[in-house]
Amino acid sequence: DQQVKQNSPSLSVQEGRISILNCDYTNSMFDYFLWYKKYPAEGPTFLISISSIKDKNEDGRFTVFLNKSAKHLSLHIVPSQPGDSAVYFCAARNRDDKIIFGKGTRLHILP
Amino acid sequence: DTGVSQDPRHKITKRGQNVTFRCDPISEHNRLYWYRQTLGQGPEFLTYFQNEAQLEKSRLLSDRFSAERPKGSFSTLEIQRTEQGDSAMYLCASTFLGAGGYTFGSGTRLTVV
């Protein structure tokens, strides 16, 4: 039973354009959502998060949107840069502080 | 403090051998987590500690796996009688209780041949 779903295994975006990564979840008890970025042979690195009581959080080029009624969140990266090429994991925290991850979306930024 | 440290970075072992991994968390963090990541999957929860107490173990953690966190500092994850299916990246993370996200280490990549 996958509680956090990233349905796009990969995404290619032209440099300078907007990258939109999507994520759906099933558990309405999640209270916090996060995005992590991962390069090969490294551990995931925290990118941005959002509390379940908010619908938007912005940090520089990165914005996360949360639609609780649809159980959907998205990460927007604008403008996309070559260094953004990585695997992005959507994650959700449940009430006992455990984080559950999606399978990830590999983002390719094209020159 | 340079973050979460894991040792070794890579381990190749023969099937049937025992292996042990170490994780040194950020010193102020009271929670420590172990995850496993295989190709094409996200990190999957294995177990976690609050200080020295192991609070939960995933059903992914068979009897061949054991984790400890003596004195609430570093942690070890031991796999006995390794199998090829144990080949994966083993990730350690730490955090404060109630903090937002975790800080992950660089992981230990295990290859069982």
GROMACS .gro file of C-alpha atoms in nm:
model
  224
    1ASP     CA    1   0.000   0.000   0.000
    2GLN     CA    2   0.181   0.306  -0.128
    3GLN     CA    3   0.083   0.609   0.076
    4VAL     CA    4   0.293   0.858  -0.119
    5LYS     CA    5   0.283   0.830  -0.496
    6GLN     CA    6   0.495   0.993  -0.761
    7ASN     CA    7   0.348   0.873  -1.087
    8SER     CA    8   0.609   1.022  -1.320
    9PRO     CA    9   0.937   0.827  -1.306
   10SER     CA   10   1.111   1.094  -1.511
   11LEU     CA   11   1.068   1.445  -1.647
   12SER     CA   12   1.271   1.646  -1.898
   13VAL     CA   13   1.261   2.025  -1.896
   14GLN     CA   14   1.446   2.287  -2.096
   15GLU     CA   15   1.691   2.499  -1.901
   16GLY     CA   16   1.527   2.825  -1.795
   17ARG     CA   17   1.173   2.686  -1.808
   18ILE     CA   18   0.956   2.576  -1.516
   19SER     CA   19   0.982   2.224  -1.376
   20ILE     CA   20   0.669   2.088  -1.207
   21LEU     CA   21   0.693   1.767  -1.008
   22ASN     CA   22   0.374   1.610  -0.878
   23CYS     CA   23   0.290   1.393  -0.582
   24ASP     CA   24  -0.028   1.235  -0.447
   25TYR     CA   25  -0.090   1.088  -0.104
   26THR     CA   26  -0.359   0.876   0.051
   27ASN     CA   27  -0.326   0.928   0.426
   28SER     CA   28  -0.515   1.235   0.548
   29MET     CA   29  -0.332   1.213   0.884
   30PHE     CA   30  -0.003   1.335   0.736
   31ASP     CA   31   0.081   1.668   0.899
   32TYR     CA   32   0.392   1.772   0.711
   33PHE     CA   33   0.516   1.728   0.355
   34LEU     CA   34   0.869   1.749   0.226
   35TRP     CA   35   1.070   1.736  -0.092
   36TYR     CA   36   1.416   1.586  -0.100
   37LYS     CA   37   1.670   1.598  -0.379
   38LYS     CA   38   1.914   1.316  -0.441
   39TYR     CA   39   2.227   1.294  -0.652
   40PRO     CA   40   2.379   0.953  -0.735
   41ALA     CA   41   2.587   0.797  -0.457
   42GLU     CA   42   2.470   1.056  -0.205
   43GLY     CA   43   2.199   1.061   0.058
   44PRO     CA   44   1.880   1.264   0.004
   45THR     CA   45   1.911   1.635   0.079
   46PHE     CA   46   1.621   1.831   0.223
   47LEU     CA   47   1.488   2.088  -0.021
   48ILE     CA   48   1.163   2.243   0.100
   49SER     CA   49   0.864   2.153   0.316
   50ILE     CA   50   0.510   2.257   0.389
   51SER     CA   51   0.283   2.215   0.687
   52SER     CA   52  -0.058   2.062   0.627
   53ILE     CA   53  -0.220   2.385   0.747
   54LYS     CA   54  -0.068   2.587   0.463
   55ASP     CA   55  -0.123   2.573   0.088
   56LYS     CA   56   0.198   2.730  -0.038
   57ASN     CA   57   0.558   2.769   0.068
   58GLU     CA   58   0.824   2.945  -0.132
   59ASP     CA   59   1.202   2.942  -0.100
   60GLY     CA   60   1.394   3.112  -0.378
   61ARG     CA   61   1.339   2.922  -0.703
   62PHE     CA   62   1.143   2.649  -0.526
   63THR     CA   63   0.773   2.661  -0.441
   64VAL     CA   64   0.563   2.381  -0.298
   65PHE     CA   65   0.185   2.383  -0.334
   66LEU     CA   66  -0.048   2.170  -0.125
   67ASN     CA   67  -0.407   2.086  -0.219
   68LYS     CA   68  -0.546   1.897   0.080
   69SER     CA   69  -0.886   1.830  -0.070
   70ALA     CA   70  -0.721   1.657  -0.365
   71LYS     CA   71  -0.444   1.505  -0.149
   72HIS     CA   72  -0.196   1.645  -0.398
   73LEU     CA   73   0.121   1.846  -0.376
   74SER     CA   74   0.356   1.981  -0.634
   75LEU     CA   75   0.705   2.127  -0.648
   76HIS     CA   76   0.773   2.411  -0.889
   77ILE     CA   77   1.127   2.502  -0.985
   78VAL     CA   78   1.168   2.822  -1.183
   79PRO     CA   79   1.386   2.889  -1.366
   80SER     CA   80   1.526   2.539  -1.402
   81GLN     CA   81   1.904   2.512  -1.398
   82PRO     CA   82   2.143   2.232  -1.501
   83GLY     CA   83   2.230   2.163  -1.137
   84ASP     CA   84   1.866   2.080  -1.072
   85SER     CA   85   1.909   1.751  -1.260
   86ALA     CA   86   1.860   1.490  -0.988
   87VAL     CA   87   1.603   1.254  -0.842
   88TYR     CA   88   1.334   1.431  -0.640
   89PHE     CA   89   1.149   1.249  -0.364
   90CYS     CA   90   0.817   1.359  -0.228
   91ALA     CA   91   0.773   1.263   0.136
   92ALA     CA   92   0.512   1.292   0.408
   93ARG     CA   93   0.541   1.283   0.785
   94ASN     CA   94   0.287   1.104   0.998
   95ARG     CA   95   0.192   1.181   1.355
   96ASP     CA   96   0.463   0.962   1.509
   97ASP     CA   97   0.730   1.158   1.323
   98LYS     CA   98   0.804   0.889   1.067
   99ILE     CA   99   0.862   1.006   0.710
  100ILE     CA  100   0.729   0.803   0.418
  101PHE     CA  101   0.880   0.855   0.074
  102GLY     CA  102   0.751   0.824  -0.278
  103LYS     CA  103   0.948   0.638  -0.545
  104GLY     CA  104   1.099   0.954  -0.686
  105THR     CA  105   1.099   1.146  -1.015
  106ARG     CA  106   1.419   1.183  -1.213
  107LEU     CA  107   1.443   1.538  -1.345
  108HIS     CA  108   1.661   1.607  -1.651
  109ILE     CA  109   1.734   1.968  -1.732
  110LEU     CA  110   1.812   1.999  -2.101
  111PRO     CA  111   2.056   2.262  -2.232
  112ASP     CA  112   2.955   1.911   1.345
  113THR     CA  113   2.966   1.808   0.982
  114GLY     CA  114   2.632   1.631   0.964
  115VAL     CA  115   2.536   1.263   0.962
  116SER     CA  116   2.828   1.033   0.896
  117GLN     CA  117   2.803   0.675   0.771
  118ASP     CA  118   3.075   0.417   0.747
  119PRO     CA  119   3.168   0.242   0.526
  120ARG     CA  120   3.050   0.413   0.207
  121HIS     CA  121   3.068   0.089   0.013
  122LYS     CA  122   3.071  -0.274   0.117
  123ILE     CA  123   3.100  -0.581  -0.102
  124THR     CA  124   3.044  -0.909   0.075
  125LYS     CA  125   2.989  -1.271  -0.011
  126ARG     CA  126   2.650  -1.425   0.045
  127GLY     CA  127   2.624  -1.570   0.393
  128GLN     CA  128   2.866  -1.329   0.555
  129ASN     CA  129   2.775  -1.084   0.830
  130VAL     CA  130   2.813  -0.710   0.783
  131THR     CA  131   2.786  -0.415   1.019
  132PHE     CA  132   2.732  -0.050   0.930
  133ARG     CA  133   2.782   0.250   1.153
  134CYS     CA  134   2.600   0.581   1.168
  135ASP     CA  135   2.708   0.889   1.362
  136PRO     CA  136   2.417   1.133   1.382
  137ILE     CA  137   2.424   1.506   1.442
  138SER     CA  138   2.512   1.524   1.809
  139GLU     CA  139   2.211   1.725   1.930
  140HIS     CA  140   1.958   1.505   1.750
  141ASN     CA  141   1.765   1.262   1.968
  142ARG     CA  142   1.607   1.060   1.687
  143LEU     CA  143   1.792   0.832   1.451
  144TYR     CA  144   1.641   0.647   1.158
  145TRP     CA  145   1.755   0.370   0.927
  146TYR     CA  146   1.616   0.346   0.574
  147ARG     CA  147   1.693   0.120   0.280
  148GLN     CA  148   1.681   0.225  -0.083
  149THR     CA  149   1.684  -0.009  -0.381
  150LEU     CA  150   1.697   0.085  -0.747
  151GLY     CA  151   1.386   0.264  -0.867
  152GLN     CA  152   1.241   0.293  -0.519
  153GLY     CA  153   1.229   0.565  -0.260
  154PRO     CA  154   1.387   0.518   0.082
  155GLU     CA  155   1.196   0.257   0.283
  156PHE     CA  156   1.175   0.282   0.660
  157LEU     CA  157   1.354   0.010   0.857
  158THR     CA  158   1.372   0.122   1.218
  159TYR     CA  159   1.421   0.422   1.443
  160PHE     CA  160   1.552   0.519   1.784
  161GLN     CA  161   1.469   0.791   2.026
  162ASN     CA  162   1.785   0.829   2.231
  163GLU     CA  163   1.886   0.467   2.300
  164ALA     CA  164   1.537   0.319   2.275
  165GLN     CA  165   1.438   0.140   1.955
  166LEU     CA  166   1.078   0.248   1.908
  167GLU     CA  167   0.970   0.073   1.591
  168LYS     CA  168   1.088  -0.191   1.348
  169SER     CA  169   0.948  -0.233   0.999
  170ARG     CA  170   0.835  -0.574   0.881
  171LEU     CA  171   1.112  -0.529   0.620
  172LEU     CA  172   1.356  -0.588   0.904
  173SER     CA  173   1.382  -0.966   0.920
  174ASP     CA  174   1.537  -1.155   1.210
  175ARG     CA  175   1.871  -1.134   1.032
  176PHE     CA  176   1.877  -0.760   1.088
  177SER     CA  177   1.956  -0.596   1.419
  178ALA     CA  178   2.013  -0.234   1.509
  179GLU     CA  179   2.148  -0.076   1.822
  180ARG     CA  180   2.209   0.271   1.952
  181PRO     CA  181   2.408   0.233   2.273
  182LYS     CA  182   2.404   0.542   2.495
  183GLY     CA  183   2.190   0.726   2.245
  184SER     CA  184   2.483   0.830   2.031
  185PHE     CA  185   2.603   0.638   1.724
  186SER     CA  186   2.406   0.347   1.584
  187THR     CA  187   2.497   0.020   1.419
  188LEU     CA  188   2.298  -0.190   1.175
  189GLU     CA  189   2.404  -0.553   1.145
  190ILE     CA  190   2.291  -0.796   0.880
  191GLN     CA  191   2.362  -1.161   0.946
  192ARG     CA  192   2.389  -1.429   0.678
  193THR     CA  193   2.356  -1.177   0.399
  194GLU     CA  194   2.150  -1.261   0.091
  195GLN     CA  195   2.163  -1.111  -0.257
  196GLY     CA  196   1.831  -0.940  -0.190
  197ASP     CA  197   2.000  -0.738   0.083
  198SER     CA  198   2.195  -0.546  -0.181
  199ALA     CA  199   2.082  -0.185  -0.144
  200MET     CA  200   2.179   0.159  -0.019
  201TYR     CA  201   2.138   0.179   0.358
  202LEU     CA  202   2.064   0.532   0.472
  203CYS     CA  203   2.083   0.677   0.820
  204ALA     CA  204   1.912   1.000   0.919
  205SER     CA  205   1.875   1.202   1.237
  206THR     CA  206   1.651   1.476   1.365
  207PHE     CA  207   1.502   1.643   1.672
  208LEU     CA  208   1.167   1.508   1.782
  209GLY     CA  209   0.910   1.739   1.629
  210ALA     CA  210   1.146   1.899   1.379
  211GLY     CA  211   1.045   1.917   1.016
  212GLY     CA  212   1.264   1.686   0.816
  213TYR     CA  213   1.556   1.456   0.864
  214THR     CA  214   1.921   1.507   0.782
  215PHE     CA  215   2.050   1.209   0.591
  216GLY     CA  216   2.398   1.066   0.570
  217SER     CA  217   2.557   0.969   0.239
  218GLY     CA  218   2.458   0.608   0.286
  219THR     CA  219   2.634   0.273   0.275
  220ARG     CA  220   2.601   0.086  -0.050
  221LEU     CA  221   2.596  -0.289   0.012
  222THR     CA  222   2.658  -0.537  -0.267
  223VAL     CA  223   2.613  -0.905  -0.186
  224VAL     CA  224   2.780  -1.135  -0.440
   0.00000   0.00000   0.00000
